[in-house]
Every structure is written in structure tokens, then in C-alpha cells.
Amino acid sequence: MALVIAGGRVVTAADDFIADVLVDGERIAMIGANLSDRADSVIDATGAYVLPGGVDPHTHIEGGFVHTPVRDDFTSGTVAAVCGGTTTVVNFCPQAQGQPFSDLLSEWHRRLGASPPVADVGFHVSVVDLSVGGLAELVAAGVPSFKLFMAYKGRMMVDDETLFATMQIAAGCGALVMVHAENGGAIEVLIGEALARGDTSPIWHSRTRPPELEGEATARAIDLARLAGCPLYVVHVSCCEALEPVVRGRTAGWEVWAETCTQYLFTDESMLERPDFEGAKFVFTPPPRTEVDRRRLWDALAAGTLSVVSTDHVPYAWDEHKTLSRNDFSKIPNGAPGIEDRLAMLHHFGVGERRISLGKLVALTATQPAKLFGLYPKKGTVAVGGDADLVVFDPSATRTISAAMQRSKSDYNLYEGTSVTGAPRDVLVRGQLVVRDGELIAEPGVGTFLPRAPFAPSRHGGAVGGAPEQ
Ligand code: URP
Ligand code: ZN
Ligand code: ZN
């Protein structure tokens, strides 16, 4: 069955042109003029953009983070993803102390089988215990990215020994190391002092995780990765202090990349002070920062210092999870939902307000994550032979973001009440129409596990400084 998306404005990280896109089976078969005669069905994309499906490389769907279960399983989380224009997610699989990596992988394949996705799903492992051995073998199993937490002491945090040893393993086996960069030890001291003083409200989440401690850990991780000879990806950069070492490393041509997340572009610290404990909705880590940081993040996206915008989707519920601890900010589960809103928020406030170009939007949300995480050119662009993961995006559709309308099972939305122009209209995952006119039409199971290729510097133009920006 062939299908044509006709007359749309095809936008990739590099090109922008009007064309028909012929989809045959799971792949893009032709891009050109007047292809409708070759198809069994036609989607008219006149006046719309045809974008590559988004790739979100930072999600916490299914299971939970630390001890708190999340609301979305792979089915509901990926339904939310595709409705927001994301057709691939790379999700974290957290290792328990002593758990062999092969068992961890089997566990997460089981979980994926139990809640079949509608988007394709890759895995990263979050490493806490190297003593079990066998980490390098994950690369051959299609999992070439190892995440380490430099914070959350007593839970997911690793010491520098484990961090550096993992980096050495990654250097030898073609894996990308990802770090949550905050100085977890110093944060514990600040939390203890705040609680001892009786400072227990959500704003203290931010005040005990100051930007200096994100900057310190980011610089430390970059220096350790350089010494170990492994490529490094810094997740959820939130502030100027963390941007600085990233700029330093990238300017020097080191193998370092970094992302920010949608929420750091649109929230600030004052939101933690919202009345009636609503501030707890903004308890995510690193915390929301300042207007100055937001401006610097936008500049860094435009300049190519930051390579990706992910969501760090953690589908906690306000009522069930965030209110668990009203008298101790340090026990409020960390994280917020957002998988559905990335493209619309970046299109409206990024492209619409001329902070980034349309091509840059595609680069940040699809092409660059696909390249960094071993998926390109199968994913992340519109090209003959690539997977037909496509988004027909209506740039003039308007809507107001609201938890009541979202597909994620989380019950709140960080951007509640925000009006945006531009929305995904039709979405294909490997040639199958999963969203039509904004409505989900696919059954669970369209998506599948996505083995990824080892990290390859050549995908990023050899040495690294400014690559892979387009
Ligand atoms: O607050 C957050 N971001 N929770 C999820 C875990 C993490 O740190 O990425
Ligand atoms: Zn994190
Ligand atoms: Zn995260």
C-alpha cells in the first residue's frame, strides 16, 4: 500500500521545499513532484509542513523514578508522544543495585511487551552498580548510551569512581555517556540545613540546588570524559553556570554535547512559590531558574552550543504524587510531564517569535537527537530510504494547552492555559497513519523496540566542536 503526502512544505534540518512524499510500506520511497498517481491514498498537505517525526531522547515512561511510580506506561506515554509529533522516544531503564545488565534489559523488554507502544522506543541504561560486569555488552544489544546521576545521593547517585570507570568502558565499546550533572553531596548538605531551619516549602527545592552546583558537576563530568576518551552528553542543562563548561569543551573541539528541556525555556523559579502547594508541580531537577538563564538557553540553542531539546517527561500526577509530602520539599517526587508539548511550544515561541528557524526546530527535536543516539538517517530526517516517520504540521491551527485535553495520564500540565499556534495534524510511524486530524487512530503495537547503532564520531563530522549542527 503506497501513500502520498502531497504538496506540503518539506522541512528538514538542511532543506525547505514544496514536494510530494511517496511512502511505500514502512519507508519513504520517493520525494518529488506529481507523485499522487503512484499511490493508493493521498494526504493533502497543501499549506502544511511535512516534518520528520520528532525524536525525544530523554523520557521516563513506565515504571517509576526512584521510589515513585509514574502514570504513563509505554502505551499511554507514546500515544502522548505521537499526538505531540514525536515518533521515537529513547527511555531510561534504571538499574537496581546488584542487578545484572542483561536482566535489566530483559525486564524492560518485558515491560515494553506488556504495554505496546505506538511510537518506536529505544533504551538507555541508568548505571548505579558496575560490579555486576557486562555493561559493554549492551552496545551489541542496541543500547549504546549509559546514563549516570551525579546527584540524588543515597538513591541513583554514583561516585566519581563509578562515573569515571563507566566512561572508560564507554570509550572502549562505542557508547555515549549521559550525565545528570549536579553536585549531589553539596546538595544534601544544603537540604539538611534548610530542613533543620524549618524551610520545608517547594521553593527550597530550588534554593538547595543552586546553579553553581550544576556548573561544578558539568565541568567535572566534561573533564573526566575527556580524560577517559569517551563522548559525553549532558542532560537537562538549565543555567548559565552549566552552559559555560559546555561552551569551553565544544570550543576546544572535545566530544561533548548537551541538551536543555522544554520546561527550562518556559518556567522560572517563582513558579515554585505558587499558592496551595501548586509550586510542587514545578519540582523537577535541575529546578526552574531565572529569566536570564532562559534567555541564555535560547541563545545557546540558536548558536549550536546546545544540540537538542528533550522533554525529561516524568508523568507524575499532581494529586497522587506531588502532594505526597506537603511538609518536606525534599520528598516531593522530582519530575514533570511534557512529552506532548515540545513541538508546539518550540514552534510557537521559538519559530513564531523568531528565536530559532524552522530548520533549527527540526534539527533540535529530530535530526540531532537521531544522529547522537545512533538512529540517523533511519530517523530524524525526510529522505528516500528512511523510515516514514512523518508529521504533517498545520502552522495555523490554534489551541490552548490544558491537562484536560492531554493524552498523558499525568493530571497536570506545566503550560496550562498557554495558547499556541501550530499543531501536528497527521502523524505516521514507519508508514502507518497513527494520528489523523489530531486524533489517535492507531492501536497499540505500531511501535517497536529500536536497536540503536554504536556512537560514531563520523556521524558528527569527525571532531566535534560545532557539529552536528546544521
Ligand atoms: O526531576 C527530574 N528531572 N526527574 C527525573 C529524573 C532526572 O533527574 O532526570
Ligand atoms: Zn536528571
Ligand atoms: Zn530525566
Tab-separated table of C-alpha atoms in Angstrom, residues 124-469:
chain	number	residue	atom	x	y	z
A	124	HIS	CA	19.324	3.921	27.687
A	125	VAL	CA	20.549	2.265	30.883
A	126	SER	CA	20.957	4.263	34.079
A	127	VAL	CA	24.002	2.743	35.742
A	128	VAL	CA	24.327	2.520	39.522
A	129	ASP	CA	26.416	-0.621	40.014
A	130	LEU	CA	29.297	-1.608	37.750
A	131	SER	CA	30.370	-4.556	39.879
A	132	VAL	CA	27.940	-6.874	38.076
A	133	GLY	CA	30.008	-6.532	34.870
A	134	GLY	CA	28.665	-6.834	31.334
A	135	LEU	CA	27.906	-3.187	30.650
A	136	ALA	CA	29.803	-3.105	27.350
A	137	GLU	CA	27.684	-5.989	26.025
A	138	LEU	CA	24.652	-3.700	25.932
A	139	VAL	CA	26.029	-1.955	22.863
A	140	ALA	CA	25.591	-5.107	20.778
A	141	ALA	CA	22.048	-5.365	22.145
A	142	GLY	CA	21.245	-1.954	20.650
A	143	VAL	CA	21.704	0.095	23.817
A	144	PRO	CA	24.761	2.288	23.217
A	145	SER	CA	24.130	5.003	25.847
A	146	PHE	CA	24.907	4.861	29.554
A	147	LYS	CA	23.410	7.407	31.932
A	148	LEU	CA	24.863	8.346	35.305
A	149	PHE	CA	23.428	10.526	38.029
A	150	MET	CA	25.853	12.805	39.866
A	151	ALA	CA	23.011	13.725	42.262
A	152	TYR	CA	20.192	12.014	44.210
A	153	LYS	CA	22.535	10.839	46.962
A	154	GLY	CA	21.599	7.513	48.506
A	155	ARG	CA	19.362	6.693	45.554
A	156	MET	CA	20.654	6.878	41.970
A	157	MET	CA	23.827	8.890	42.582
A	158	VAL	CA	27.191	7.385	41.665
A	159	ASP	CA	30.582	8.472	42.970
A	160	ASP	CA	33.358	9.734	40.710
A	161	GLU	CA	34.960	6.291	40.678
A	162	THR	CA	31.891	4.672	39.102
A	163	LEU	CA	31.399	7.664	36.816
A	164	PHE	CA	34.960	7.557	35.516
A	165	ALA	CA	35.071	3.749	35.233
A	166	THR	CA	31.842	3.821	33.207
A	167	MET	CA	33.355	6.469	30.967
A	168	GLN	CA	36.362	4.227	30.361
A	169	ILE	CA	34.086	1.319	29.454
A	170	ALA	CA	32.102	3.574	27.117
A	171	ALA	CA	35.308	4.770	25.450
A	172	GLY	CA	36.187	1.162	24.663
A	173	CYS	CA	32.821	-0.043	23.381
A	174	GLY	CA	31.304	2.799	21.358
A	175	ALA	CA	28.813	4.104	23.884
A	176	LEU	CA	27.774	7.653	24.653
A	177	VAL	CA	27.844	8.614	28.337
A	178	MET	CA	24.985	10.805	29.567
A	179	VAL	CA	25.187	12.676	32.845
A	180	HIS	CA	22.731	14.305	35.195
A	181	ALA	CA	25.221	16.898	36.382
A	182	GLU	CA	24.683	18.325	39.846
A	183	ASN	CA	26.926	18.040	42.898
A	184	GLY	CA	24.763	15.647	44.911
A	185	GLY	CA	26.921	15.762	48.056
A	186	ALA	CA	26.772	19.525	48.441
A	187	ILE	CA	23.031	19.475	47.683
A	188	GLU	CA	22.468	17.028	50.557
A	189	VAL	CA	24.232	19.420	52.941
A	190	LEU	CA	22.060	22.329	51.786
A	191	ILE	CA	18.873	20.248	52.064
A	192	GLY	CA	19.793	19.173	55.608
A	193	GLU	CA	20.429	22.776	56.635
A	194	ALA	CA	17.156	24.003	55.100
A	195	LEU	CA	15.064	21.324	56.805
A	196	ALA	CA	16.814	21.963	60.144
A	197	ARG	CA	15.793	25.623	59.865
A	198	GLY	CA	12.208	24.638	59.099
A	199	ASP	CA	12.421	25.731	55.459
A	200	THR	CA	10.227	22.995	54.026
A	201	SER	CA	8.173	24.537	51.191
A	202	PRO	CA	8.701	23.767	47.469
A	203	ILE	CA	10.780	26.914	46.781
A	204	TRP	CA	13.557	25.296	48.825
A	205	HIS	CA	13.868	22.657	46.137
A	206	SER	CA	15.399	25.360	44.001
A	207	ARG	CA	17.313	27.149	46.752
A	208	THR	CA	19.091	23.945	47.777
A	209	ARG	CA	20.091	23.138	44.176
A	210	PRO	CA	21.870	26.354	43.180
A	211	PRO	CA	23.266	26.798	39.669
A	212	GLU	CA	26.862	26.744	40.927
A	213	LEU	CA	26.417	23.065	41.800
A	214	GLU	CA	25.132	22.267	38.314
A	215	GLY	CA	28.066	24.185	36.831
A	216	GLU	CA	30.612	22.411	39.022
A	217	ALA	CA	29.353	18.933	38.164
A	218	THR	CA	29.069	19.745	34.462
A	219	ALA	CA	32.687	20.909	34.345
A	220	ARG	CA	33.799	17.834	36.322
A	221	ALA	CA	31.961	15.440	34.001
A	222	ILE	CA	33.390	17.111	30.910
A	223	ASP	CA	36.953	16.911	32.230
A	224	LEU	CA	36.551	13.281	33.307
A	225	ALA	CA	35.067	12.302	29.942
A	226	ARG	CA	37.915	13.965	28.132
A	227	LEU	CA	40.417	12.076	30.251
A	228	ALA	CA	38.588	8.779	29.713
A	229	GLY	CA	38.291	9.476	25.978
A	230	CYS	CA	34.544	8.966	25.784
A	231	PRO	CA	31.853	11.095	24.168
A	232	LEU	CA	29.641	12.900	26.665
A	233	TYR	CA	26.064	14.192	26.542
A	234	VAL	CA	24.956	16.476	29.375
A	235	VAL	CA	21.235	16.179	30.008
A	236	HIS	CA	18.852	18.946	31.037
A	237	VAL	CA	21.192	21.943	31.117
A	238	SER	CA	19.268	24.669	32.926
A	239	CYS	CA	21.566	27.594	33.649
A	240	CYS	CA	24.449	29.825	32.587
A	241	GLU	CA	26.827	28.120	35.028
A	242	ALA	CA	26.362	24.773	33.249
A	243	LEU	CA	26.451	26.293	29.777
A	244	GLU	CA	29.874	27.782	30.426
A	245	PRO	CA	31.850	24.494	30.635
A	246	VAL	CA	29.850	23.109	27.697
A	247	VAL	CA	30.928	26.103	25.595
A	248	ARG	CA	34.507	25.652	26.782
A	249	GLY	CA	34.579	21.953	25.832
A	250	ARG	CA	32.871	22.405	22.499
A	251	THR	CA	35.045	25.362	21.555
A	252	ALA	CA	38.087	23.221	22.275
A	253	GLY	CA	36.680	20.522	19.977
A	254	TRP	CA	36.008	17.951	22.686
A	255	GLU	CA	33.373	15.274	22.255
A	256	VAL	CA	30.723	16.963	24.345
A	257	TRP	CA	27.105	17.752	23.542
A	258	ALA	CA	24.288	18.995	25.687
A	259	GLU	CA	20.538	19.334	25.725
A	260	THR	CA	18.083	21.503	27.507
A	261	CYS	CA	14.423	20.602	28.017
A	262	THR	CA	11.275	22.465	27.050
A	263	GLN	CA	10.474	23.388	30.654
A	264	TYR	CA	13.723	25.316	31.172
A	265	LEU	CA	12.712	27.643	28.342
A	266	PHE	CA	9.294	28.454	29.800
A	267	THR	CA	9.368	28.196	33.594
A	268	ASP	CA	11.186	30.067	36.319
A	269	GLU	CA	11.905	29.740	39.995
A	270	SER	CA	8.980	31.924	41.057
A	271	MET	CA	6.574	29.164	39.959
A	272	LEU	CA	7.717	27.065	42.910
A	273	GLU	CA	6.034	29.640	45.152
A	274	ARG	CA	2.553	29.223	43.702
A	275	PRO	CA	-0.057	29.033	46.453
A	276	ASP	CA	-1.925	25.971	47.697
A	277	PHE	CA	1.126	23.771	47.160
A	278	GLU	CA	0.793	24.204	43.375
A	279	GLY	CA	4.505	25.072	43.428
A	280	ALA	CA	5.155	21.335	43.795
A	281	LYS	CA	4.163	20.889	40.150
A	282	PHE	CA	7.423	22.661	39.301
A	283	VAL	CA	9.592	20.407	41.427
A	284	PHE	CA	11.816	18.938	38.745
A	285	THR	CA	15.578	18.682	38.693
A	286	PRO	CA	17.540	20.779	37.982
A	287	PRO	CA	14.983	23.294	39.178
A	288	PRO	CA	13.474	26.080	37.103
A	289	ARG	CA	15.915	29.017	37.042
A	290	THR	CA	15.745	32.711	36.084
A	291	GLU	CA	14.724	34.832	33.117
A	292	VAL	CA	18.420	35.479	32.400
A	293	ASP	CA	19.085	31.730	32.236
A	294	ARG	CA	16.126	31.273	29.900
A	295	ARG	CA	17.465	33.897	27.522
A	296	ARG	CA	20.903	32.310	27.566
A	297	LEU	CA	19.418	28.875	26.822
A	298	TRP	CA	17.568	30.233	23.782
A	299	ASP	CA	20.793	31.900	22.607
A	300	ALA	CA	22.694	28.641	23.104
A	301	LEU	CA	20.121	26.735	21.036
A	302	ALA	CA	20.393	29.264	18.234
A	303	ALA	CA	24.195	29.271	18.393
A	304	GLY	CA	24.559	25.475	18.447
A	305	THR	CA	26.050	25.228	21.935
A	306	LEU	CA	23.024	23.150	22.875
A	307	SER	CA	22.252	20.424	20.340
A	308	VAL	CA	18.895	19.029	21.458
A	309	VAL	CA	15.657	19.952	23.220
A	310	SER	CA	14.214	16.920	25.015
A	311	THR	CA	11.335	16.728	27.479
A	312	ASP	CA	12.535	14.708	30.502
A	313	HIS	CA	8.914	13.520	30.584
A	314	VAL	CA	8.154	12.179	34.081
A	315	PRO	CA	4.403	11.597	34.166
A	316	TYR	CA	3.692	12.130	37.833
A	317	ALA	CA	0.236	13.135	38.903
A	318	TRP	CA	-0.389	16.230	40.952
A	319	ASP	CA	-2.994	14.692	43.177
A	320	GLU	CA	-1.454	11.289	43.626
A	321	HIS	CA	2.293	12.007	43.673
A	322	LYS	CA	3.201	15.648	44.064
A	323	THR	CA	1.144	16.122	47.209
A	324	LEU	CA	2.693	13.103	48.953
A	325	SER	CA	4.869	15.331	51.068
A	326	ARG	CA	3.449	18.729	51.935
A	327	ASN	CA	5.866	19.394	54.791
A	328	ASP	CA	9.203	18.364	53.253
A	329	PHE	CA	10.157	19.645	49.787
A	330	SER	CA	12.946	17.052	49.562
A	331	LYS	CA	10.395	14.226	49.482
A	332	ILE	CA	8.317	15.636	46.620
A	333	PRO	CA	8.909	13.319	43.646
A	334	ASN	CA	11.150	15.072	41.115
A	335	GLY	CA	9.930	15.445	37.564
A	336	ALA	CA	7.150	16.765	35.364
A	337	PRO	CA	5.217	15.685	32.266
A	338	GLY	CA	5.790	17.353	28.882
A	339	ILE	CA	6.207	14.826	26.075
A	340	GLU	CA	3.168	16.156	24.208
A	341	ASP	CA	4.007	19.837	24.126
A	342	ARG	CA	7.612	20.103	22.913
A	343	LEU	CA	6.943	20.725	19.225
A	344	ALA	CA	4.021	23.104	19.721
A	345	MET	CA	5.775	25.196	22.377
A	346	LEU	CA	9.007	25.448	20.382
A	347	HIS	CA	7.145	26.216	17.180
A	348	HIS	CA	5.032	28.966	18.725
A	349	PHE	CA	7.598	30.632	20.983
A	350	GLY	CA	10.771	29.621	19.142
A	351	VAL	CA	9.951	29.860	15.446
A	352	GLY	CA	6.945	32.179	15.864
A	353	GLU	CA	8.922	34.655	17.926
A	354	ARG	CA	11.994	34.306	15.671
A	355	ARG	CA	14.309	32.838	18.274
A	356	ILE	CA	15.078	29.842	16.025
A	357	SER	CA	14.399	28.966	12.392
A	358	LEU	CA	12.068	26.200	11.288
A	359	GLY	CA	15.086	24.154	10.163
A	360	LYS	CA	16.647	24.615	13.573
A	361	LEU	CA	13.436	23.399	15.214
A	362	VAL	CA	13.723	20.195	13.175
A	363	ALA	CA	17.422	19.885	13.992
A	364	LEU	CA	16.849	20.254	17.741
A	365	THR	CA	13.869	17.937	18.040
A	366	ALA	CA	14.604	15.283	15.410
A	367	THR	CA	17.841	15.351	13.407
A	368	GLN	CA	20.418	15.969	16.089
A	369	PRO	CA	18.997	13.547	18.652
A	370	ALA	CA	18.768	10.952	15.862
A	371	LYS	CA	22.431	11.491	14.976
A	372	LEU	CA	23.708	11.479	18.538
A	373	PHE	CA	21.747	8.404	19.573
A	374	GLY	CA	22.522	6.128	16.633
A	375	LEU	CA	19.291	6.468	14.672
A	376	TYR	CA	20.218	8.650	11.717
A	377	PRO	CA	19.351	8.620	8.805
A	378	LYS	CA	16.690	5.978	9.506
A	379	LYS	CA	15.100	8.537	11.824
A	380	GLY	CA	15.395	12.295	12.133
A	381	THR	CA	15.037	13.448	8.537
A	382	VAL	CA	12.850	13.186	5.449
A	383	ALA	CA	14.911	11.165	2.983
A	384	VAL	CA	14.384	8.354	0.497
A	385	GLY	CA	15.074	5.036	2.208
A	386	GLY	CA	14.470	6.426	5.684
A	387	ASP	CA	11.632	5.340	7.933
A	388	ALA	CA	8.389	7.072	7.030
A	389	ASP	CA	8.072	8.777	10.417
A	390	LEU	CA	6.394	11.957	9.302
A	391	VAL	CA	4.431	14.813	10.824
A	392	VAL	CA	2.023	16.903	8.774
A	393	PHE	CA	2.095	20.062	10.855
A	394	ASP	CA	-0.565	22.736	10.455
A	395	PRO	CA	1.208	26.024	11.231
A	396	SER	CA	-2.038	27.945	11.581
A	397	ALA	CA	-4.023	25.649	13.905
A	398	THR	CA	-4.616	27.241	17.274
A	399	ARG	CA	-5.328	25.663	20.632
A	400	THR	CA	-4.935	26.206	24.337
A	401	ILE	CA	-2.781	23.702	26.174
A	402	SER	CA	-4.551	22.018	29.042
A	403	ALA	CA	-4.223	18.889	31.148
A	404	ALA	CA	-7.881	18.146	30.457
A	405	MET	CA	-7.047	17.620	26.769
A	406	GLN	CA	-3.703	15.822	27.055
A	407	ARG	CA	-3.188	12.127	26.361
A	408	SER	CA	-0.568	11.541	29.032
A	409	LYS	CA	-2.108	10.110	32.180
A	410	SER	CA	-0.468	12.808	34.236
A	411	ASP	CA	-3.166	15.112	35.560
A	412	TYR	CA	-1.452	18.470	35.202
A	413	ASN	CA	0.417	20.468	32.581
A	414	LEU	CA	3.261	22.927	33.167
A	415	TYR	CA	1.936	25.118	30.345
A	416	GLU	CA	-1.726	25.068	31.392
A	417	GLY	CA	-3.693	27.844	29.673
A	418	THR	CA	-0.963	28.713	27.143
A	419	SER	CA	-2.356	29.436	23.668
A	420	VAL	CA	-0.219	28.177	20.802
A	421	THR	CA	-0.427	28.413	17.046
A	422	GLY	CA	0.687	25.340	15.122
A	423	ALA	CA	-0.149	21.694	15.779
A	424	PRO	CA	0.633	18.238	14.434
A	425	ARG	CA	-2.318	17.260	12.223
A	426	ASP	CA	-1.388	13.852	10.783
A	427	VAL	CA	1.408	11.612	12.062
A	428	LEU	CA	2.916	8.484	10.522
A	429	VAL	CA	5.095	5.929	12.293
A	430	ARG	CA	7.009	3.777	9.788
A	431	GLY	CA	4.358	4.447	7.163
A	432	GLN	CA	1.353	3.799	9.351
A	433	LEU	CA	-1.030	6.681	9.968
A	434	VAL	CA	-1.335	6.880	13.748
A	435	VAL	CA	-2.831	10.365	14.119
A	436	ARG	CA	-5.395	11.809	11.685
A	437	ASP	CA	-6.703	15.347	12.093
A	438	GLY	CA	-5.198	15.448	15.564
A	439	GLU	CA	-6.924	12.261	16.727
A	440	LEU	CA	-5.248	8.965	17.530
A	441	ILE	CA	-6.400	6.259	15.118
A	442	ALA	CA	-3.818	3.526	15.743
A	443	GLU	CA	-3.972	0.539	18.007
A	444	PRO	CA	-1.116	-0.049	20.475
A	445	GLY	CA	1.706	-2.070	18.975
A	446	VAL	CA	2.518	0.022	15.907
A	447	GLY	CA	5.725	0.993	17.645
A	448	THR	CA	8.527	-1.397	18.436
A	449	PHE	CA	11.874	-1.661	20.201
A	450	LEU	CA	14.510	0.242	18.316
A	451	PRO	CA	18.046	-1.119	18.495
A	452	ARG	CA	20.487	1.740	18.000
A	453	ALA	CA	23.930	1.903	16.407
A	454	PRO	CA	27.081	2.488	18.468
A	455	PHE	CA	28.230	6.052	18.835
A	456	ALA	CA	30.150	7.129	15.740
A	457	PRO	CA	32.119	10.372	15.652
A	458	SER	CA	31.895	10.286	11.847
A	459	ARG	CA	28.147	10.970	12.095
A	460	HIS	CA	29.092	14.283	13.642
A	461	GLY	CA	31.758	15.304	11.172
A	462	GLY	CA	34.762	13.707	12.858
A	463	ALA	CA	35.990	16.070	15.511
A	464	VAL	CA	33.297	17.700	17.203
A	465	GLY	CA	33.339	21.288	18.211
A	466	GLY	CA	30.469	22.747	16.227
A	467	ALA	CA	28.987	19.567	14.740
A	468	PRO	CA	26.348	18.196	14.311
A	469	GLU	CA	24.513	21.483	13.901
